CSV table of C-alpha atoms in Angstrom, one decimal:
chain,number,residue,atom,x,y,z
E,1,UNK,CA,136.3,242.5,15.6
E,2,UNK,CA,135.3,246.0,17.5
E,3,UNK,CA,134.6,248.5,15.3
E,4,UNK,CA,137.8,250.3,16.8
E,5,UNK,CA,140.2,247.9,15.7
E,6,UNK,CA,138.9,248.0,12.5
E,7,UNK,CA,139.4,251.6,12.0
E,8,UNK,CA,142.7,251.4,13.6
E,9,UNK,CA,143.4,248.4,11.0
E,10,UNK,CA,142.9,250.6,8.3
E,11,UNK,CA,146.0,252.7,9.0
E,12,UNK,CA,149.1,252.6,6.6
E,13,UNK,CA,152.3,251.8,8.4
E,14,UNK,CA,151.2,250.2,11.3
E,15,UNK,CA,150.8,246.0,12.4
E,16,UNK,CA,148.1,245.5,14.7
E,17,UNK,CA,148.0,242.5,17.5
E,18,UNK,CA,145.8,241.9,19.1
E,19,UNK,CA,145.5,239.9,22.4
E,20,UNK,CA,148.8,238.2,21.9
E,21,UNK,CA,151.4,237.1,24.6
E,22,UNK,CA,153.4,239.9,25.7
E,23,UNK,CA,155.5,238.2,28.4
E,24,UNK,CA,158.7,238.6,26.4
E,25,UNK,CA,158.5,242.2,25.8
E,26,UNK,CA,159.5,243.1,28.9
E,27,UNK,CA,163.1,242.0,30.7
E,28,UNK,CA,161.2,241.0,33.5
E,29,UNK,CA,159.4,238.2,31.6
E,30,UNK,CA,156.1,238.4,33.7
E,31,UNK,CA,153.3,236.7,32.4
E,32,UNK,CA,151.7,239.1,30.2
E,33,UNK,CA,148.9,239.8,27.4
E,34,UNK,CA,147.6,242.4,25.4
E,35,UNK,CA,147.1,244.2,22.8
E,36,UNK,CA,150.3,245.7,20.4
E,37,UNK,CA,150.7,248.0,17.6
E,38,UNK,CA,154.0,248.4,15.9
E,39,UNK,CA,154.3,251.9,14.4
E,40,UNK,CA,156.9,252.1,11.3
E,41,UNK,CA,156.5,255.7,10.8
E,42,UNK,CA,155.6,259.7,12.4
E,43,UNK,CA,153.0,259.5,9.9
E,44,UNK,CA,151.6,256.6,10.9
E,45,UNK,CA,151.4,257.5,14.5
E,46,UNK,CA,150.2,261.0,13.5
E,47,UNK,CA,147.1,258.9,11.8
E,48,UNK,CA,146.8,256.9,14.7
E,49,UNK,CA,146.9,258.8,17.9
E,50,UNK,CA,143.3,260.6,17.2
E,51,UNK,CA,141.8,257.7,16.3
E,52,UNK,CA,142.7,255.9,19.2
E,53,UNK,CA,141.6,258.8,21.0
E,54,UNK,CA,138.6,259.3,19.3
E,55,UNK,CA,137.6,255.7,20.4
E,56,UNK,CA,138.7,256.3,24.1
E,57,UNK,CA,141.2,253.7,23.8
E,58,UNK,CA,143.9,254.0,26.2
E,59,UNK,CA,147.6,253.7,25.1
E,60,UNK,CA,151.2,254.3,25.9
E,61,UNK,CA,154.6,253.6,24.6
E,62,UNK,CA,156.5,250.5,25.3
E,63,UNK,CA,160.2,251.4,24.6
E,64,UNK,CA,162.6,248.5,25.4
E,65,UNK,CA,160.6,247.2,28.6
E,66,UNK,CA,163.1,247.0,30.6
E,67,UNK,CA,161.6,249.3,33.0
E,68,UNK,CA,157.9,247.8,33.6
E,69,UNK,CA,156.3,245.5,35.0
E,70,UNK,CA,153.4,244.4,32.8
E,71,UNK,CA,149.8,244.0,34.0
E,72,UNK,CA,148.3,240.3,33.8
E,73,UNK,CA,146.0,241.6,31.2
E,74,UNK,CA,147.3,244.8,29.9
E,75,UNK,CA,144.4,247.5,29.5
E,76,UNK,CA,146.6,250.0,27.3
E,77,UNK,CA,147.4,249.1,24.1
E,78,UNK,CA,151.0,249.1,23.8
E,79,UNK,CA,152.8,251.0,21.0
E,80,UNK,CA,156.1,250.3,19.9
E,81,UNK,CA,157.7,252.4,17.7
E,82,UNK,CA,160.1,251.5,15.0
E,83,UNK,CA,161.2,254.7,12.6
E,84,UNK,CA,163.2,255.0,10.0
E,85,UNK,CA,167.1,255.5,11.0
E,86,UNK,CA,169.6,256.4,8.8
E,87,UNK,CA,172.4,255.1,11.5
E,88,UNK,CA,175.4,256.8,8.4
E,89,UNK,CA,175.2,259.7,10.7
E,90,UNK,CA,177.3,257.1,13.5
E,91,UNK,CA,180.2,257.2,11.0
E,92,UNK,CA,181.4,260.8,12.3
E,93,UNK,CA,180.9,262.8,14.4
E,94,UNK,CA,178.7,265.8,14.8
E,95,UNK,CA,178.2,268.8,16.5
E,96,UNK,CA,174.5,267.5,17.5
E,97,UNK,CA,172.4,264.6,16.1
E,98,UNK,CA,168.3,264.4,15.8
E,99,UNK,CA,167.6,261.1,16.4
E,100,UNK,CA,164.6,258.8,16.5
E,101,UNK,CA,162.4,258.0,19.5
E,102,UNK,CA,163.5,254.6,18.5
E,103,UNK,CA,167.4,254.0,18.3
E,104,UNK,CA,168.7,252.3,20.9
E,105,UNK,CA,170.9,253.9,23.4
E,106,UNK,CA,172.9,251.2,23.1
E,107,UNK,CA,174.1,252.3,19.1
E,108,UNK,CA,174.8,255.7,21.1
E,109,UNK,CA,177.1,254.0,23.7
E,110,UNK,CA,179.1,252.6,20.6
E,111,UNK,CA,179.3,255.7,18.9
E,112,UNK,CA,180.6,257.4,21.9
E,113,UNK,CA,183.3,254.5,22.3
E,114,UNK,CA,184.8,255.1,19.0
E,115,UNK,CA,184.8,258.4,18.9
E,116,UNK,CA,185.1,259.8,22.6
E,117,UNK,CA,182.2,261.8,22.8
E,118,UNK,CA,182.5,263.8,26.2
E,119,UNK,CA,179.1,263.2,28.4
E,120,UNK,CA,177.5,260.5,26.4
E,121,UNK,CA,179.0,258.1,29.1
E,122,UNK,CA,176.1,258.7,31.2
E,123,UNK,CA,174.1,256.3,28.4
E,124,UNK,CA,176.3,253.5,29.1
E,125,UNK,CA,174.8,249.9,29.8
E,126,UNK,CA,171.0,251.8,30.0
E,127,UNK,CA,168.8,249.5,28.1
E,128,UNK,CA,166.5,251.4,26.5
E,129,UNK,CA,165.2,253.2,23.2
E,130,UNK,CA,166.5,256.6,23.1
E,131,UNK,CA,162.8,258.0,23.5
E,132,UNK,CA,161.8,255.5,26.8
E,133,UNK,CA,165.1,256.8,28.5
E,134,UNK,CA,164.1,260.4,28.0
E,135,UNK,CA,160.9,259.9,29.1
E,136,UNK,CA,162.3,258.8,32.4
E,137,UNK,CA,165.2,261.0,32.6
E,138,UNK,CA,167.4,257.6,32.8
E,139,UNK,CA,171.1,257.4,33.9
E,140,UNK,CA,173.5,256.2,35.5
E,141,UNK,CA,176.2,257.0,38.3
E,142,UNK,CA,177.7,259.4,35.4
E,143,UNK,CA,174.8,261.8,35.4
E,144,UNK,CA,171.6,261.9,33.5
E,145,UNK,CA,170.4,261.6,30.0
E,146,UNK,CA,168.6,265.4,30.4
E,147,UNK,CA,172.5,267.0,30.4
E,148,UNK,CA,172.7,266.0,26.9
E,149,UNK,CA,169.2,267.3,25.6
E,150,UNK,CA,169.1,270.2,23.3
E,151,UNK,CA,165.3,269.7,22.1
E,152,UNK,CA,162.5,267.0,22.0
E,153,UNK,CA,160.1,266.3,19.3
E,154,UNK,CA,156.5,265.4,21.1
E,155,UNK,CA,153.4,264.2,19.2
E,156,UNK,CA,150.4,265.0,21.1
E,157,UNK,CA,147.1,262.9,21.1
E,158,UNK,CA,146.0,265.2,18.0
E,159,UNK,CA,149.0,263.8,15.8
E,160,UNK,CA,150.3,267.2,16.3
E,161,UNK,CA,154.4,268.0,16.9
E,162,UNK,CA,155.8,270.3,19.1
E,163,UNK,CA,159.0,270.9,19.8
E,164,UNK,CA,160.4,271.1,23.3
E,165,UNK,CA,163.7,273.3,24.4
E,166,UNK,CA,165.2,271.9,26.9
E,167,UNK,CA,165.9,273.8,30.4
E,168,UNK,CA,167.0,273.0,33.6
E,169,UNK,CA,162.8,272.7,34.6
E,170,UNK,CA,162.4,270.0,32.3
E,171,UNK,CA,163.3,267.0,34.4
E,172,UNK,CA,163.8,265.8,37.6
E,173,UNK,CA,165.2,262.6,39.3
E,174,UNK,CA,163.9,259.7,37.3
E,175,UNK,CA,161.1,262.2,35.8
E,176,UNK,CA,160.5,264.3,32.8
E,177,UNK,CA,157.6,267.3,33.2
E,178,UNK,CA,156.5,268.1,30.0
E,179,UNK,CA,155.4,264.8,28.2
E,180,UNK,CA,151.7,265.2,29.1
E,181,UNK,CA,148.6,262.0,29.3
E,182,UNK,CA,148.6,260.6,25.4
E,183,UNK,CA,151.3,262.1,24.1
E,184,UNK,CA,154.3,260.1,22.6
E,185,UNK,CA,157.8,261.0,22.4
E,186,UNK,CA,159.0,260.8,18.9
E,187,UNK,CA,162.6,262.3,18.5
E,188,UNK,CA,165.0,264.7,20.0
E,189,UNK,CA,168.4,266.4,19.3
E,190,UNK,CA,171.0,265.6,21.8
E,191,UNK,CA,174.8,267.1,22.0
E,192,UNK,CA,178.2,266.2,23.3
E,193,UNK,CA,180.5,267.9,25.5
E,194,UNK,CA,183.7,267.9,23.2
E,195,UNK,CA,186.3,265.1,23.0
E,196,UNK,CA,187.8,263.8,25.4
E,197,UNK,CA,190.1,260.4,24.8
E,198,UNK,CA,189.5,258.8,28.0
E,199,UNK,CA,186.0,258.7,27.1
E,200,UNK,CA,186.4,254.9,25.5
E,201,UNK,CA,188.3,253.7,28.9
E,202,UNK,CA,185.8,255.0,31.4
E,203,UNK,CA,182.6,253.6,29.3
E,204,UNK,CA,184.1,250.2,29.0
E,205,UNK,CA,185.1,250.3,33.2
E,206,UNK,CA,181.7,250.9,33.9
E,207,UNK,CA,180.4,248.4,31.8
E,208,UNK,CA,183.4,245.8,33.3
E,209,UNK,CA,181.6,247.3,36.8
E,210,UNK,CA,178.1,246.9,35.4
E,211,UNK,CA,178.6,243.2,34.8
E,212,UNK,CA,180.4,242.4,38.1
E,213,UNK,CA,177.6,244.4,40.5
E,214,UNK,CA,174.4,243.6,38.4
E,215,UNK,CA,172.5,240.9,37.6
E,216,UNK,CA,172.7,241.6,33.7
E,217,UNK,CA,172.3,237.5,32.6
E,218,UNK,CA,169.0,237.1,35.0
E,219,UNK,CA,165.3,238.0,34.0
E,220,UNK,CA,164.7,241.3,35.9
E,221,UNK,CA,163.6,244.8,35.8
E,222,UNK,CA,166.6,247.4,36.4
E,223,UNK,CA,166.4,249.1,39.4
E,224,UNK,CA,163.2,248.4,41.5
E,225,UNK,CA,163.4,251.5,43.9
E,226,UNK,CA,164.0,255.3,43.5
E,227,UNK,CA,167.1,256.2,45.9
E,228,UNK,CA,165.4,258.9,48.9
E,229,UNK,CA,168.3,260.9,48.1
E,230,UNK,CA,171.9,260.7,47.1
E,231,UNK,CA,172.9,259.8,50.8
E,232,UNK,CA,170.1,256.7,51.1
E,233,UNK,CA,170.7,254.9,48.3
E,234,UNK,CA,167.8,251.9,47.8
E,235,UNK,CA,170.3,249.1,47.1
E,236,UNK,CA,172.5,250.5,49.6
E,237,UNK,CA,170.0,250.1,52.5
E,238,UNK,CA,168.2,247.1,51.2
E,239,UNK,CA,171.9,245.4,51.7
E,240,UNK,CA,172.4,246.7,55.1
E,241,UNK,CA,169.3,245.4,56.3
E,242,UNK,CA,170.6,242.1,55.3
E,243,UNK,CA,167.6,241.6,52.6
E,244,UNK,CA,169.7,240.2,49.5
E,245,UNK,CA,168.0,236.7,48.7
E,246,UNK,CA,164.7,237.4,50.4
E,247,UNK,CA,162.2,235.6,48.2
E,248,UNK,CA,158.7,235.5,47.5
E,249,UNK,CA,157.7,232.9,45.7
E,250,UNK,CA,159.5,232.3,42.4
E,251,UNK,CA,160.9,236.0,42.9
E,252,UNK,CA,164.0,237.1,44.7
E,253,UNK,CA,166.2,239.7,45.9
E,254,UNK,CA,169.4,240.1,43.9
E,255,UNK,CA,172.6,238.5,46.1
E,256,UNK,CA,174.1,240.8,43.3
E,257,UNK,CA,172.6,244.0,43.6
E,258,UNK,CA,169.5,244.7,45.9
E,259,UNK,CA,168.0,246.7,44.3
E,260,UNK,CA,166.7,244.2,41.8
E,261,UNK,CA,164.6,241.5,41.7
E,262,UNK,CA,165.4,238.5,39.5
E,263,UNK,CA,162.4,236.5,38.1
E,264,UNK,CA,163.5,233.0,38.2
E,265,UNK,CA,160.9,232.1,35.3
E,266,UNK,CA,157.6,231.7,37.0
E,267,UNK,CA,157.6,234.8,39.1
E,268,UNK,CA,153.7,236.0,39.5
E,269,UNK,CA,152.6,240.1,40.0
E,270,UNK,CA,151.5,238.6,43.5
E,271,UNK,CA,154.8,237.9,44.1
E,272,UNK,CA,156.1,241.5,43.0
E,273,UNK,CA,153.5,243.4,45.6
E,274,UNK,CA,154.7,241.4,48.0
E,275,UNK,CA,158.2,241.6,47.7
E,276,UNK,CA,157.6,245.3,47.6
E,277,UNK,CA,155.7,245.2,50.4
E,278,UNK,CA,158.0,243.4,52.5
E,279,UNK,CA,161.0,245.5,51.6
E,280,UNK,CA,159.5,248.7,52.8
E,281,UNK,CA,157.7,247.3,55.9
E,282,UNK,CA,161.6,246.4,56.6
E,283,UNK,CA,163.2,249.9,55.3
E,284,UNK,CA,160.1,251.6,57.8
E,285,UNK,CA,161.2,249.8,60.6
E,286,UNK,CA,165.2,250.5,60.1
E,287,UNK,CA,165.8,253.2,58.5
E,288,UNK,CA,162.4,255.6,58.7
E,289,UNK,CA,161.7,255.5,54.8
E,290,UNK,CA,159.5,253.9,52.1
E,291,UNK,CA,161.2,253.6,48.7
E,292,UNK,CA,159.2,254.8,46.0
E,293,UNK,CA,159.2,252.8,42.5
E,294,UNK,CA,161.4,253.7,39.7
E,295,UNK,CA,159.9,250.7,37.5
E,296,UNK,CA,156.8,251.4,36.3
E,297,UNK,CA,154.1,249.1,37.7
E,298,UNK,CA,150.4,249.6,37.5
């Protein structure tokens, strides 16, 4: 064993994995490997973050996966968290809530259900840890997860917290600009807008709309493609241009939605580039734009 992962071994609170099969921690189920290290604390990622640093080992979070494409072999170690939650503070509600990198967004989408929580239906159907959506600035036709954001707890690559406030310069589309190369997100306090009791009816019609436009039962990625802009919409053009079903090899254009790709189970990273490829050699030629990538690819 290198002498890195030895020192990394030493670490309370943390499970170390080494070159194991990662295929099935992502949605897209890509054939994967790599290393992984579960992190069941702050403190434990406060001991480990300088020592991975130290050894000029290169890391980043995983969050849910349902945003990435994995590399063949992986050359970051992936780190996924897994802190403590006390989930008693779902039985009410509160004015705000500091919450876990870790919770999943879907708990939230419950807790808004039951209570009506005005605002919090922009979570709804996202699948992703609460840290991995802010990260991205993820939503949905609702808004964005950034409108609920009072503050976010970062851990740089010292094991150092800071404390961000958010403002309005904090994010953009699909994009957060403060998180900075090695640092992890490990918490934040978000809000609600009030209470509102339509709140229940409009989460569960979105999901009912989720289910009927998406490809939720297939092995994909989310949303492939950034939209250019609120008028030229990815999926929108991808569907005009008559693209839904295109395949490359074992990998395919939605008939459901274009803008995702479904993985039918052998589905190669060849086949992703190419896909790609194709698609914007097509939205080039008819429409005068290149759609960049939401998912995160390397």
């Amino acid at each position: 064993m290198s002498s890195w992962r030895a020192d990394i071994e030493s670490i309370q609170g943390i499970k170390c994995k080494w070159d194991i099969d990662l295929t099935n921690l992502s949605t897209f189920r890509m054939s994967s490997r790599g290393d992984l290290i579960e992190v069941a604390s702050e403190t434990a990622l406060a001991a480990l973050l300088p020592k991975l640093n130290a050894h000029h080992v290169s890391y980043r979070a995983l969050g849910w996966g349902a945003n990435q494409v994995l590399a063949v072999i992986e050359r970051d170690v992936l780190l996924k968290l897994d802190f403590p939650f006390d989930s008693s503070i779902l039985d009410s509600v509160h004015e705000s809530y500091s919450l876990p990198a870790s919770v999943g967004l879907n708990l939230l989408s419950a807790h808004a259900i039951k209570f009506g929580l005005k605002g919090w239906e922009v979570l709804t159907g996202i699948p992703a840890s609460l840290g991995g959506a802010i990260y991205m600035n993820a939503g949905t036709t609702h808004g964005e997860i950034r409108q609920l954001l009072k503050a976010v707890r970062v851990m740089n690559k010292f094991g150092e917290i800071r404390t961000e406030m958010i403002e309005s310069g904090h994010f953009s589309y699909r994009k957060n600009h403060f998180v900075k190369p090695g640092e992890v997100i490990v918490g934040a306090t978000i809000f609600h807008h009030g209470i509102d009791e339509n709140i229940p009816d409009k989460i569960r019609h979105y999901l009912d709309m989720r289910k009927n436009s998406q490809p939720l039962a297939t092995k994909n990625c989310g949303c492939v493609f950034k939209n250019a802009s609120p008028t030229r919409q990815a999926g929108r053009l991808i569907d005009l241009t008559g693209l839904k079903g295109l395949s490359v090899g074992a990998l395919r254009v939605s008939p459901k939605h274009a803008n995702f790709m479904e993985n039918s189970g052998t589905a190669n990273h060849q086949d992703f580039e190419q896909l790609v490829k194709l698609i914007n050699q097509q939205m080039r030629l008819h429409w005068g734009v290149t759609f960049e990538l939401e998912v995160k690819a390397l």
